[in-house]
Short mmCIF file of C-alpha atoms in Angstrom, two decimals:
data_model
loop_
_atom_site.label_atom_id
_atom_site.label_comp_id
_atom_site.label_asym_id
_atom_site.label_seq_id
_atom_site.Cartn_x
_atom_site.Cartn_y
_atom_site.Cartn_z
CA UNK V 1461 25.89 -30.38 -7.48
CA UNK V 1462 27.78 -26.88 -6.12
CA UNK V 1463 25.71 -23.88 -7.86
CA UNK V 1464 22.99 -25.66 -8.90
CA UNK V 1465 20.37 -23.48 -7.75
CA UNK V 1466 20.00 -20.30 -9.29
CA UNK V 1467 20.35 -16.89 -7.75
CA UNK V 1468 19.13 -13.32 -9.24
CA UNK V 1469 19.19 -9.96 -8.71
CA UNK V 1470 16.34 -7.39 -10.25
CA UNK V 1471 17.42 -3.69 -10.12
CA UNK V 1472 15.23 -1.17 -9.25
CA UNK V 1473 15.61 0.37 -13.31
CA UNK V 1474 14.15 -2.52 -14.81
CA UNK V 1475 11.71 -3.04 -12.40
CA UNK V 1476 10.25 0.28 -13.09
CA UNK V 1477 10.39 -0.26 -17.21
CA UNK V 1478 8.91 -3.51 -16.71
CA UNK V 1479 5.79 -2.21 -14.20
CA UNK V 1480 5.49 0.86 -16.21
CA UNK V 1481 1.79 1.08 -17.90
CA UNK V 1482 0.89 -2.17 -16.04
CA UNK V 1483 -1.41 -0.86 -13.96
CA UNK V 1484 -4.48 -2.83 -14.98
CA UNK V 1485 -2.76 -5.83 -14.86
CA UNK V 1486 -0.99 -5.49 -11.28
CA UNK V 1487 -4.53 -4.55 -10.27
CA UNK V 1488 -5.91 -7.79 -10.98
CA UNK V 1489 -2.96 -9.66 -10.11
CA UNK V 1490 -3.42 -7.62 -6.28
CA UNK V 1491 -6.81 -8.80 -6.40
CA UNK V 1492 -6.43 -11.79 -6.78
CA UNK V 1493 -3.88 -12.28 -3.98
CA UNK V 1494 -6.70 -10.49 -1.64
CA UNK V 1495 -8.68 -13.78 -3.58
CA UNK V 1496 -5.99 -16.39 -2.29
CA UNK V 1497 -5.42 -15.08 1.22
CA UNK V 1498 -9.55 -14.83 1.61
CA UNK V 1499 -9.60 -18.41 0.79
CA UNK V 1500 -7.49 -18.97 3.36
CA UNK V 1501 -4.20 -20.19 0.77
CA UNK V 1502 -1.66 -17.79 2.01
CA UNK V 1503 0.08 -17.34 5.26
CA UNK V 1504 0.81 -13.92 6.14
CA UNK V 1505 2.60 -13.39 10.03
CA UNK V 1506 2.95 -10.73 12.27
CA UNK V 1507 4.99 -7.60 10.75
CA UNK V 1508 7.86 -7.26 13.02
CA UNK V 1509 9.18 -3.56 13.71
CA UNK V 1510 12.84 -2.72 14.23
CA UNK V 1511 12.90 0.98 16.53
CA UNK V 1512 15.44 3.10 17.17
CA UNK V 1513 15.42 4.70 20.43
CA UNK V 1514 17.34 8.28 19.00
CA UNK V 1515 15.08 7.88 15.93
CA UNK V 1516 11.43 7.65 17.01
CA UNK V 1517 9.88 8.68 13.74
CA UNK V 1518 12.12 5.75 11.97
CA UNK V 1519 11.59 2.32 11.64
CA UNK V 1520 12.63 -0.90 9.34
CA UNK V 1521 9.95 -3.20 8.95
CA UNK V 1522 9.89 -7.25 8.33
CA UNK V 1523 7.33 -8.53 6.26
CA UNK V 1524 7.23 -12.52 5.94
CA UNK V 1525 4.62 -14.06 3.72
CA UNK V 1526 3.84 -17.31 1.58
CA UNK V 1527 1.25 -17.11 -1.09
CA UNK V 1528 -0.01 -20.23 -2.53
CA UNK V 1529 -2.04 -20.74 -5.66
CA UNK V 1530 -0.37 -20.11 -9.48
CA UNK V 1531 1.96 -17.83 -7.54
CA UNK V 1532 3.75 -20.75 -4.85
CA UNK V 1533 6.35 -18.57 -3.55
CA UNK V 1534 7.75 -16.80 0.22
CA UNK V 1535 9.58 -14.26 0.66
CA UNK V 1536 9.92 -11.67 2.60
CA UNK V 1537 10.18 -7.49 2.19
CA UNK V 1538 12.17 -5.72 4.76
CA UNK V 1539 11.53 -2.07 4.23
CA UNK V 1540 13.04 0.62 6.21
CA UNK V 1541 10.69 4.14 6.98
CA UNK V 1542 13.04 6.85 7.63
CA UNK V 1543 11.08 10.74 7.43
CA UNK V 1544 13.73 12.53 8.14
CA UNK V 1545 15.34 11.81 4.63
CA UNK V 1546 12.72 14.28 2.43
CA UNK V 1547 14.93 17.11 4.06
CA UNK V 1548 17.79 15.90 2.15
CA UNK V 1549 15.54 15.30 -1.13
CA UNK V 1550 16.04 11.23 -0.36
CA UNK V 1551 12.86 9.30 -0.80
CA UNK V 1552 11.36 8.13 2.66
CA UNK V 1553 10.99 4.33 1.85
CA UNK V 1554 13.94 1.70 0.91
CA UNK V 1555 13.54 -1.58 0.34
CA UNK V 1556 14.73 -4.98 -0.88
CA UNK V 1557 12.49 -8.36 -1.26
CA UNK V 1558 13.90 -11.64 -1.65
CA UNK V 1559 11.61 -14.49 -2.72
CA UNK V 1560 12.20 -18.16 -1.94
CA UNK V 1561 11.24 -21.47 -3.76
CA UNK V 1562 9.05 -23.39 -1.82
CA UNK V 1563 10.07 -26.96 -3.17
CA UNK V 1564 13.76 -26.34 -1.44
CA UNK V 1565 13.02 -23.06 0.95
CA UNK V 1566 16.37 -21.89 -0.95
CA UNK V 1567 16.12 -17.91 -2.18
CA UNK V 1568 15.90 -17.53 -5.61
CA UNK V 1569 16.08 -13.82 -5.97
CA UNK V 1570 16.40 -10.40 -4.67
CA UNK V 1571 14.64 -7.54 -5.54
CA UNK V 1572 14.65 -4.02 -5.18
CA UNK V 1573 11.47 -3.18 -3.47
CA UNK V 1574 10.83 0.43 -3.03
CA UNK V 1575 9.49 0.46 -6.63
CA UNK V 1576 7.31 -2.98 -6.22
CA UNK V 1577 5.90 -1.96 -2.87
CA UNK V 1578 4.67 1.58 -3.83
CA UNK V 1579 2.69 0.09 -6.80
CA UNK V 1580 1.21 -2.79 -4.59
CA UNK V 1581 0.07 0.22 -2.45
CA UNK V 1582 -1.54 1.87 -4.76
CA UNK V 1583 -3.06 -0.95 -7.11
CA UNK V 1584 -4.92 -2.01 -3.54
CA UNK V 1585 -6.11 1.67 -2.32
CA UNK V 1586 -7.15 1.78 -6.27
CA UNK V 1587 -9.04 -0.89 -5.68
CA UNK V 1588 -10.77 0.06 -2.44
CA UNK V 1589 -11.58 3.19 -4.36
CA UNK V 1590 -13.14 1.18 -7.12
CA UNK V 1591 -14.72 -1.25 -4.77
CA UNK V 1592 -16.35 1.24 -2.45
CA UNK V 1593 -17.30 4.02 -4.56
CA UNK V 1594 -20.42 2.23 -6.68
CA UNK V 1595 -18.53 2.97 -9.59
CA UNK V 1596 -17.96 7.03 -9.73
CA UNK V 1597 -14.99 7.92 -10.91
CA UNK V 1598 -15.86 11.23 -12.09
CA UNK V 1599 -16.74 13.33 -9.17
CA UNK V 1600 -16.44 16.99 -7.84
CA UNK V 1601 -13.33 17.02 -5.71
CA UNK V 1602 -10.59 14.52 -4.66
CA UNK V 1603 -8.69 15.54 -1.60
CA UNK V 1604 -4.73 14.35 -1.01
CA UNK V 1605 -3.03 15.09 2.58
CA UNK V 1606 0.24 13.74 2.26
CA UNK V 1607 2.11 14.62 -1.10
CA UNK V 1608 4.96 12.14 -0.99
CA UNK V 1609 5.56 9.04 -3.37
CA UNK V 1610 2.60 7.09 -2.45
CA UNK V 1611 0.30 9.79 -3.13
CA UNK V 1612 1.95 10.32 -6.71
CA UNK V 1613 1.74 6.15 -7.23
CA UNK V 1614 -1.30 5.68 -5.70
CA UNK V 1615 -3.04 8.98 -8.16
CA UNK V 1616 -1.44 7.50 -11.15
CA UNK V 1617 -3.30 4.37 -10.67
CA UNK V 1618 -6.25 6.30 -10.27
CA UNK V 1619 -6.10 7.85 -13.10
CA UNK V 1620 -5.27 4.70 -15.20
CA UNK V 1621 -8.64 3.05 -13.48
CA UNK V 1622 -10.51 6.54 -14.76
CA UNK V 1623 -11.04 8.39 -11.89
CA UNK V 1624 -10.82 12.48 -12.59
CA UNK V 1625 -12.39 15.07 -10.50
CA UNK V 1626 -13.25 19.05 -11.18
CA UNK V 1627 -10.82 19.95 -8.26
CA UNK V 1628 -7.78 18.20 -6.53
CA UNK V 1629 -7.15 20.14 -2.85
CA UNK V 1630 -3.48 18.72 -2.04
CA UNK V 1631 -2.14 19.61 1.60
CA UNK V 1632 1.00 18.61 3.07
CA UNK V 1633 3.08 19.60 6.30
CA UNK V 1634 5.87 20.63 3.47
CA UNK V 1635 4.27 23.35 1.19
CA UNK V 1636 6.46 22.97 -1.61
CA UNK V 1637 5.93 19.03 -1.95
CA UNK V 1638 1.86 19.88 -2.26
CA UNK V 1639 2.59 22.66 -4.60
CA UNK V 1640 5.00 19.65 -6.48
CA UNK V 1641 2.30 16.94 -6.85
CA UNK V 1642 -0.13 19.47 -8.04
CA UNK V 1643 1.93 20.43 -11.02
CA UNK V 1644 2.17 16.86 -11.84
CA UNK V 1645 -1.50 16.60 -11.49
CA UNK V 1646 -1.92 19.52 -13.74
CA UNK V 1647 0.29 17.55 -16.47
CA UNK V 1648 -1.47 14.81 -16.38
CA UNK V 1649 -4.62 16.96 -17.39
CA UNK V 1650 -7.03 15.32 -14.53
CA UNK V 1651 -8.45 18.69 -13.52
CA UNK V 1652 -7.47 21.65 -11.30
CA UNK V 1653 -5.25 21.75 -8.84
CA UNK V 1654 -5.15 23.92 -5.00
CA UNK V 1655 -2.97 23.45 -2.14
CA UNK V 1656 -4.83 23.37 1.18
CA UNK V 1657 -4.24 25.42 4.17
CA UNK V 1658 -4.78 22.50 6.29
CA UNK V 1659 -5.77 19.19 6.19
CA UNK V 1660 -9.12 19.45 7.17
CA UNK V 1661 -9.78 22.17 4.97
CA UNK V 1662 -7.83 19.59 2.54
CA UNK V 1663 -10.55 17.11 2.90
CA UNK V 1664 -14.04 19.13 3.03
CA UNK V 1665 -16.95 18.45 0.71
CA UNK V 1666 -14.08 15.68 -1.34
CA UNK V 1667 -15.61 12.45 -2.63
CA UNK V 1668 -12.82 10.66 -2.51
CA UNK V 1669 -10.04 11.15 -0.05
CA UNK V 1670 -6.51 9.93 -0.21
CA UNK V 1671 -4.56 9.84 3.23
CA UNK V 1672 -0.94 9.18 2.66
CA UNK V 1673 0.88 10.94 5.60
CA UNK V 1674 3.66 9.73 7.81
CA UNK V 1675 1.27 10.75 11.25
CA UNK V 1676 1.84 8.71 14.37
CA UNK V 1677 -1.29 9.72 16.05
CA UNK V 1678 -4.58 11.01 14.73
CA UNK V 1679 -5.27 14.49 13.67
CA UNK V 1680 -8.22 14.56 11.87
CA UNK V 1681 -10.75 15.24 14.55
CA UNK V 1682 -13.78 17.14 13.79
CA UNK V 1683 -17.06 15.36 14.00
CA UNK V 1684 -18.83 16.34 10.59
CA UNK V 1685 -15.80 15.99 8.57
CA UNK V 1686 -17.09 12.67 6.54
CA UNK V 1687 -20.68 13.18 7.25
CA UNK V 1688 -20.97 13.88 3.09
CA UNK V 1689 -20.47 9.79 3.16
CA UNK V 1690 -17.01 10.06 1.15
CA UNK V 1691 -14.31 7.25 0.49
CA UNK V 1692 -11.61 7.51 2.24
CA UNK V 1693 -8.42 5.66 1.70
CA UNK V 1694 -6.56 5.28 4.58
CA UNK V 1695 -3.37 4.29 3.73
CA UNK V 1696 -1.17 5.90 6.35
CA UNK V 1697 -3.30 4.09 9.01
CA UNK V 1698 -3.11 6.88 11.61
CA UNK V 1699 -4.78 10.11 11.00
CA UNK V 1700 -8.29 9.54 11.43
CA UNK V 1701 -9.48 9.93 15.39
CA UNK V 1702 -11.52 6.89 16.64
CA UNK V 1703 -15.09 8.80 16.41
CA UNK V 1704 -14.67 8.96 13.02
CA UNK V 1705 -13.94 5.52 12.49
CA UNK V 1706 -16.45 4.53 14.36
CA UNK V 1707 -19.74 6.11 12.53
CA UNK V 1708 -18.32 5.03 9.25
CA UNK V 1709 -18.13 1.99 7.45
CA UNK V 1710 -15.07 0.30 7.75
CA UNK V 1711 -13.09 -2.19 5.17
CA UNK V 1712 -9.61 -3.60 6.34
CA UNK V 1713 -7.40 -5.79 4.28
CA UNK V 1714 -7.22 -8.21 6.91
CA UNK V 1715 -8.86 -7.44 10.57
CA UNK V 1716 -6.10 -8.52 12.43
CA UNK V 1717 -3.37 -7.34 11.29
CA UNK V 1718 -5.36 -3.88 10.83
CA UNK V 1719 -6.30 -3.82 14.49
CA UNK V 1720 -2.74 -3.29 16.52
CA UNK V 1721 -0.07 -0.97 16.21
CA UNK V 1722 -2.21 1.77 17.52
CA UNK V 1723 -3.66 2.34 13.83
CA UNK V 1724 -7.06 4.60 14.12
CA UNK V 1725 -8.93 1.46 14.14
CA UNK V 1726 -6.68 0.07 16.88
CA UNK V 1727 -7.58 2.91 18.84
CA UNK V 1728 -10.95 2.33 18.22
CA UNK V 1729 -11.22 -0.78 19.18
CA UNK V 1730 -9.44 0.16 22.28
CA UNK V 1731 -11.88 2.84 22.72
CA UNK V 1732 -15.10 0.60 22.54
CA UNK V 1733 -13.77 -2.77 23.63
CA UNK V 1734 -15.12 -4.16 20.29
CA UNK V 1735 -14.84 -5.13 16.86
CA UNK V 1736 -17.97 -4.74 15.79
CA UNK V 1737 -17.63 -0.95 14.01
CA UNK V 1738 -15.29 -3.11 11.30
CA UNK V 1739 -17.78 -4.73 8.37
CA UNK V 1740 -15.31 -6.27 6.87
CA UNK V 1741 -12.44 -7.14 4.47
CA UNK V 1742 -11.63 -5.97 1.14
CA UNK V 1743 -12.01 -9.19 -0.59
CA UNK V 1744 -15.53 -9.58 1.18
CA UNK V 1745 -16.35 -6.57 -0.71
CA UNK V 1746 -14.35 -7.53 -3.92
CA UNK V 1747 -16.63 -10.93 -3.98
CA UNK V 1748 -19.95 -8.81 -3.36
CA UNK V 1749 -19.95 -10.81 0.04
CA UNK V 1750 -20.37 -6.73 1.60
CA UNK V 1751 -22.25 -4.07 -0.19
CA UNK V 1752 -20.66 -0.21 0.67
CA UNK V 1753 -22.83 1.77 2.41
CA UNK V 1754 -23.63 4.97 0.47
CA UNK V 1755 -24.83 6.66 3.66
CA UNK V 1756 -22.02 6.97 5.57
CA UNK V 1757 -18.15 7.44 5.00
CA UNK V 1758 -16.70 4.06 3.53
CA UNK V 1759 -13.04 4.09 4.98
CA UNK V 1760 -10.60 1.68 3.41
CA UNK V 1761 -7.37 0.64 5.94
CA UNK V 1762 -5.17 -1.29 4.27
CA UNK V 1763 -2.02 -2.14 7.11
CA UNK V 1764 -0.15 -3.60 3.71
CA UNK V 1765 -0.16 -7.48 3.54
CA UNK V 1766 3.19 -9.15 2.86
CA UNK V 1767 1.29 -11.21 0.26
CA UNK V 1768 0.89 -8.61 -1.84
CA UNK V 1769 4.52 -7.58 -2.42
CA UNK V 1770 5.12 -11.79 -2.95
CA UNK V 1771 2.46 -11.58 -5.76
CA UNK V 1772 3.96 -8.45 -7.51
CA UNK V 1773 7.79 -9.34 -6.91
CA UNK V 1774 6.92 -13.28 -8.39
CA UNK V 1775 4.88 -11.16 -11.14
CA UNK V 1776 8.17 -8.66 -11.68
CA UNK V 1777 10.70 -11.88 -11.97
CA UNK V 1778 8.84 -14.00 -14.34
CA UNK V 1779 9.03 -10.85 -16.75
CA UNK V 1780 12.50 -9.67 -15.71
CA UNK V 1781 13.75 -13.22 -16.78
CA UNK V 1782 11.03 -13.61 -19.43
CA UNK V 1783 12.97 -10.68 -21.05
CA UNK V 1784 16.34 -11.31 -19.81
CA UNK V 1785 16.68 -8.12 -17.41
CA UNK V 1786 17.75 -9.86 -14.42
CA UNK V 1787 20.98 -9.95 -13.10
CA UNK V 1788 21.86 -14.22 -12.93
CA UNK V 1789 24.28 -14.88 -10.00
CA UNK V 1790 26.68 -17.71 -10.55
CA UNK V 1791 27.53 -19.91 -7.68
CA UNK V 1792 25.75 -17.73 -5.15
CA UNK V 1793 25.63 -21.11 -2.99
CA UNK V 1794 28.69 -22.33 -2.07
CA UNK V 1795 27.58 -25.91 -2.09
CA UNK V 1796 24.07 -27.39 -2.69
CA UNK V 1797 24.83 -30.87 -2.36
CA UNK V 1798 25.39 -32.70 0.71
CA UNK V 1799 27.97 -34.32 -0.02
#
C-alpha cells in the first residue's frame, strides 16, 4: 500500500513546550535507559566523527543506537559542534534525530535535536551529581567553567533536583557569557553569583563542580585542586590532566566508549597502561552495585550515549503526537509495497 507508513516531523518549539518542567520525569526516564543498556538490552556503536581539515575545532558527530525494553526504537542523532559560531551569537550545537521502527527498520520521525540532546545531558550529569554526592544538595560553593548552553541546562536541572549553594564562581574564556549565566543564576534565586579569574580559581574549595567547556586538551593541572574530595561533572570530557583522574574516583557512563578519543581518562589510561583507576559505571552506582568514595574527588565522565537521546526523542514523540504537535508527513515513501 504506497504511504502506508507514517512519517513526522517534531520542531524544535514544541519540543521545548513539551520538555519544559519535565525534568523529574526525563530524569527517570535517563535512568532508566542507563538501567536497559546495564542489562545489556541496548546496542550502542562507535560514535563516528566527521573533521574538517580548515576547521579543527569543528566537528559533526554520528550517533547510532537501539534501545530495547518499553522504549523498542533506533535511531540515530547526528549533531554538528561548531565553536566558532558563539562569535556570531549562534548556539554551538545543531542537531536533528530521526528514530526508526524496529518491526520494519523504516524511519518514523525526525526530530530536532539540539533541544532533546542538551536536556539528556543534563538529566544524566544531574544524576551523577545526585548519585555521587550522598545526597547534599545544599552545600557552600558550586563552581561552573564553561558558561554556554549546557551549563544553563545542565544548572536548571540542578536546581529542579534541589541542589543550591551559598556561592556560584562561573568562569569562562568569554567574560561576558560568565557574567550572562550568573545573572540568570541570580534570577533564579539559587544564591550568589562571581565570575572567576580563571578556571582554577573557578573551581577551589567548590563541592560540586560543573565542567562544560569546549577544551581539546587538559588544562586543569594542579595537583591539590580536588584534594577537598568534590564531585566533579565532567561533561566536556577533556579538561582534567591524567593525575587528577587518576587519584580520584572515577564513574563513566560506559568504559568503553569513555576511554578513546583522547578524553582525560583516555589519556590516563594511556598514561598507566591500565584501566584499573576507573570503578565503574553510572548505573553500577545508580543500582548501589558501587558506593562513592567520600574521600577522594568522585569524577563523573559521561562521553554521551546514543541511547539516551533514543529514550528522550521516543519520550518527546509519544507526547508530541499524544497532543497533536507533530508535523504528519503524507506519502513521505514513495512506495511501501513491493509490488
Amino acid at each position: 500500500m504506497s504511504g502506508a507508513m507514517p512519517f513526522a516531523v517534531v520542531v524544535g518549539g514544541v519540543i521545548e513546550r513539551l520538555l519544559a518542567q519535565q525534568q523529574q520525569p526525563v530524569m527517570d526516564l535517563i535512568a532508566r535507559a542507563y538501567q536497559l543498556h546495564g542489562q545489556g538490552e541496548s546496542i550502542n556503536p562507535d560514535s563516528y566523527f566527521l573533521r574538517f581539515a580548515q576547521k579543527p575545532d569543528a566537528r559533526i558527530i554520528a550517533l547510532p543506537a537501539y534501545l530495547g525494553g518499553e522504549v523498542d526504537t533506533a535511531g540515530l542523532k547526528w549533531i554538528a559542534s561548531f565553536p566558532g559560531n558563539v562569535q556570531q551569537n549562534l548556539q554551538r550545537a545543531s542537531a536533528v534525530l530521526i528514530l526508526n521502527d524496529y518491526a520494519t527498520g523504516y524511519p518514523k520521525a525526525l526530530l530536532e535535536s539540539s533541544v532533546i540532546s542538551a536536556h539528556r545531558t543534563a538529566a544524566s550529569a544531574a544524576l551523577g551529581a545526585r548519585a555521587l554526592s550522598g545526597g547534599s544538595d545544599r552545600v557552600r560553593k558550586i563552581a561552573i567553567v564553561g558558561a554556554g548552553v549546557i551549563a544553563r541546562q545542565t544548572l536548571d536541572y540542578l536546581f529542579a533536583d534541589g541542589w543550591s549553594a551559598d556561592e556560584f564562581a562561573i568562569h569562562d574564556l568569554r567574560e561576558q557569557d560568565a557574567r550572562r549565566l550568573g545573572d540568570w543564576i541570580g534570577a533564579q534565586g539559587k544564591g550568589k553569583t562571581r565570575v572567576a579569574s580563571d578556571a582554577e580559581d573557578c573551581c577551589a574549595g567548590a563541592q560540586l563542580i560543573v565542567l562544560a567547556t569546549t577544551a581539546a586538551a587538559p588544562y586543569l593541572t594542579c595537583h591539590e585542586l580536588f584534594a577537598h574530595a568534590p564531585t566533579v561533572l565532567n561533561l566536556s570530557l577533556r579538561d582534567i590532566h591524567p593525575d587528577l583522574i587518576l587519584d580520584a574516583q572515577n564513574v563513566l557512563d560506559d568504559i568503553d566508549h569513555c576511554l578513546k578519543a583522547n578524553t582525560s581518562v583516555h589519556l590516563a589510561e594511556m598514561q598507566t597502561g591500565s584501566r584499573s583507576f576507573v570503578a565503574g559505571t553510572l548505573h553500577d552506582v545508580l543500582s548501589q552495585r558501587l558506593a562513592p568514595d567520600p574521600a577522594r574527588a568522585r569524577i563523573f565522565s559521561p562521553f554521551g550515549l546514543g541511547v539516551l537521546d533514543i529514550a528522550l526523542g521516543d519520550f518527546v514523540l509519544k507526547r508530541a503526537r499524544a497532543s497533536g504537535q507533530q508535523l504528519e508527513i503524507d506519502n513521505f515513501f514513495a512506495s511501501t509495497a513491493r509490488w
